[in-house]
C-alpha positions as a LaTeX table, in Angstrom:
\begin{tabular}{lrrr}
\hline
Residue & $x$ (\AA) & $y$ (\AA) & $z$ (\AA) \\
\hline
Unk1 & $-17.28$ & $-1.33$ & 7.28 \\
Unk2 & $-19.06$ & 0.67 & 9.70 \\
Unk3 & $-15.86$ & 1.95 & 11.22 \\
Unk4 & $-13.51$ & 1.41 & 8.07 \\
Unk5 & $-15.13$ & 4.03 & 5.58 \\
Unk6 & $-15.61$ & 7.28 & 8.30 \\
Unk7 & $-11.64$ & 6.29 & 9.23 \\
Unk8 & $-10.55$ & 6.22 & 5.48 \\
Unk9 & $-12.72$ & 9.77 & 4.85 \\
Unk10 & $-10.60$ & 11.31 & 8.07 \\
Unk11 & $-7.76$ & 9.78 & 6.21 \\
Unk12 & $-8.27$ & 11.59 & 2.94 \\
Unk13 & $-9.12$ & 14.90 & 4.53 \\
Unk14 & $-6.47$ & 15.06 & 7.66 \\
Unk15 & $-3.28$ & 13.98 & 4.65 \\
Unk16 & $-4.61$ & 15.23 & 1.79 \\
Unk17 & $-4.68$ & 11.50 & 0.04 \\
Unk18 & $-6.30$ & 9.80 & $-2.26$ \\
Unk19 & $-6.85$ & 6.04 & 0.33 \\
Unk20 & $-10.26$ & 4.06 & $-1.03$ \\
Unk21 & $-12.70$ & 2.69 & 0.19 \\
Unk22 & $-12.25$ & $-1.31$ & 1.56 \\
Unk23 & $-10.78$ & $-3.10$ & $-1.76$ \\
Unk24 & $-11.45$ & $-7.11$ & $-2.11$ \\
Unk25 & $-8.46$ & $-8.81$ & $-0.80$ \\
Unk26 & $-8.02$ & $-11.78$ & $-3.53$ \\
Unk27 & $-6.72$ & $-9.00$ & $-5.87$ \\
Unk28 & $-5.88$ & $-5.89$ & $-4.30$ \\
Unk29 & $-1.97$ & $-7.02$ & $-4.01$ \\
Unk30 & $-2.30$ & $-8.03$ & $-7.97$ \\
Unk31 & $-3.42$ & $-4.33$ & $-8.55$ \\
Unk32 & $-0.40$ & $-2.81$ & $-6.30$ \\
Unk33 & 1.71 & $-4.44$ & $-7.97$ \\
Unk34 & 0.71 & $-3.31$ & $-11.20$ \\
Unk35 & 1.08 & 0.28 & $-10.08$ \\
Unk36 & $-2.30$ & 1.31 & $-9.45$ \\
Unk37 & $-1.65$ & 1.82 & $-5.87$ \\
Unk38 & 1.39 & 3.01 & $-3.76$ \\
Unk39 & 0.40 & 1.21 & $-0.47$ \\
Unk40 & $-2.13$ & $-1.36$ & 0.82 \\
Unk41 & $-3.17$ & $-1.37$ & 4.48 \\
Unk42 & $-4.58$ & $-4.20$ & 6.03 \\
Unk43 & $-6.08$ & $-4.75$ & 9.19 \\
Unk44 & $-4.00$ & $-7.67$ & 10.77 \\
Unk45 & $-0.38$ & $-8.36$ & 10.14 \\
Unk46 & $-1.02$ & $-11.97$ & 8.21 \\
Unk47 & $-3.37$ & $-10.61$ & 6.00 \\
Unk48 & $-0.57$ & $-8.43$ & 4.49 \\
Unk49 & 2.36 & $-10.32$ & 5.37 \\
Unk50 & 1.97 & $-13.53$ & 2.76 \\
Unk51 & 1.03 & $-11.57$ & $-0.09$ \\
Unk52 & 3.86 & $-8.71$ & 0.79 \\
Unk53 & 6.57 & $-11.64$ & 1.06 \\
Unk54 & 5.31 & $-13.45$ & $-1.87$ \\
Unk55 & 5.75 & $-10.14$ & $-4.13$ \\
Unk56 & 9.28 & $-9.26$ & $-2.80$ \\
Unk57 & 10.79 & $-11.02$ & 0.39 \\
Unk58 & 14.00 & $-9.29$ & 0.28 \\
Unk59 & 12.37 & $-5.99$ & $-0.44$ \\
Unk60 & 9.09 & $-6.15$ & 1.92 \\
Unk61 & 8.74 & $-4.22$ & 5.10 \\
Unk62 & 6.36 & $-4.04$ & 8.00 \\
Unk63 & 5.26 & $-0.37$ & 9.61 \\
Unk64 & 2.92 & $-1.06$ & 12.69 \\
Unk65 & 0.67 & 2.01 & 13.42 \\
Unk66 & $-1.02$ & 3.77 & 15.79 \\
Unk67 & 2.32 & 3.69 & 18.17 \\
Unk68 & 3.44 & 7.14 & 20.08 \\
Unk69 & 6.74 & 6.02 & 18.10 \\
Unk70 & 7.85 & 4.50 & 14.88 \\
Unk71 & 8.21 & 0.86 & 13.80 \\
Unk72 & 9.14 & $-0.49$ & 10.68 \\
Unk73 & 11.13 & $-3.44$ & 10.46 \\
Unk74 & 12.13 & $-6.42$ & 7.50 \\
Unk75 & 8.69 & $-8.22$ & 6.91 \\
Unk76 & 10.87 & $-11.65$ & 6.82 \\
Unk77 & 11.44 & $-11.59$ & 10.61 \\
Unk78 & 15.26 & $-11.99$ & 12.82 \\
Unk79 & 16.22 & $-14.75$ & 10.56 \\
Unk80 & 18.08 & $-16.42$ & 13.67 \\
Unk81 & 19.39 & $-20.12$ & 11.87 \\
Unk82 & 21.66 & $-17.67$ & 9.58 \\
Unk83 & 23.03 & $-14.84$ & 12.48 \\
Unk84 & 26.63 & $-14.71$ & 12.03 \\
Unk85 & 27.09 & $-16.65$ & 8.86 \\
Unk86 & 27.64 & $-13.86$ & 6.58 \\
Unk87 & 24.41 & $-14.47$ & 4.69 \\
Unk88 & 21.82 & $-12.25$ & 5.83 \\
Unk89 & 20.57 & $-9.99$ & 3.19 \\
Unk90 & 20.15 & $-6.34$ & 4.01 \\
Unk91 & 17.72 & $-5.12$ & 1.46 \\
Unk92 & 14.98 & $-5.46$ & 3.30 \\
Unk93 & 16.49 & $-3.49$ & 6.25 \\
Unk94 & 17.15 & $-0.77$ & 4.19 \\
Unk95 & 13.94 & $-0.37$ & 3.10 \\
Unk96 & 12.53 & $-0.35$ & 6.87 \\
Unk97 & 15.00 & 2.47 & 7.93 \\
Unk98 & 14.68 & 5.00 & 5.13 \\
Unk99 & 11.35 & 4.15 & 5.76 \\
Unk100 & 11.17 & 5.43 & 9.26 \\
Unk101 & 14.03 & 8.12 & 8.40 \\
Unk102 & 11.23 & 9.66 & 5.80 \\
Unk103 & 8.46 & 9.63 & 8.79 \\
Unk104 & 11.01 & 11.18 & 11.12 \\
Unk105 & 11.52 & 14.17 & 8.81 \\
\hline
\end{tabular}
């Protein structure tokens, strides 16, 4: 916490956004959902990633920070056993590139 509340205040003044402080994790996915947030950050990949896939597999997307470059890709992984049978979904993929298109610009 120590580290976590000066980093969210540099946040907030650097973006000009509205991020909280830490949120309990048991229901801060419930409360995205319901629209009181636009984004939750957590600070390892599986904390996010069950709750993320739970709420919308084919929609849910991964961004990994603090890169000198952009990264967003499908949160369900490469989805190898289906590769070339003509049922990969590309909703997810979507999501990740106009993702990273709206950083770009």
């Amino acid at each position: 916490m120590e580290l976590i509340k000066p980093a969210i205040q540099v946040v907030n003044d650097k973006f000009d956004i509205q991020a909280v402080d830490p949120l309990s994790p048991d229901t801060i996915f419930v409360r995205a959902k319901n629209g009181e947030f636009d984004t939750v950050v957590t600070m390892y990949h599986d904390q996010g990633q069950i709750a993320m896939k739970l709420m919308g597999f084919e929609k849910g997307i991964t961004l990994q920070a603090g890169l000198p470059w952009i990264v967003t890709t499908p949160a369900h992984g490469t989805d190898f056993d289906i590769a070339g049978k003509g049922l990969a979904k590309v909703s997810a993929f979507r999501e990740a590139f106009t993702l990273a298109r709206k950083m770009i610009s």
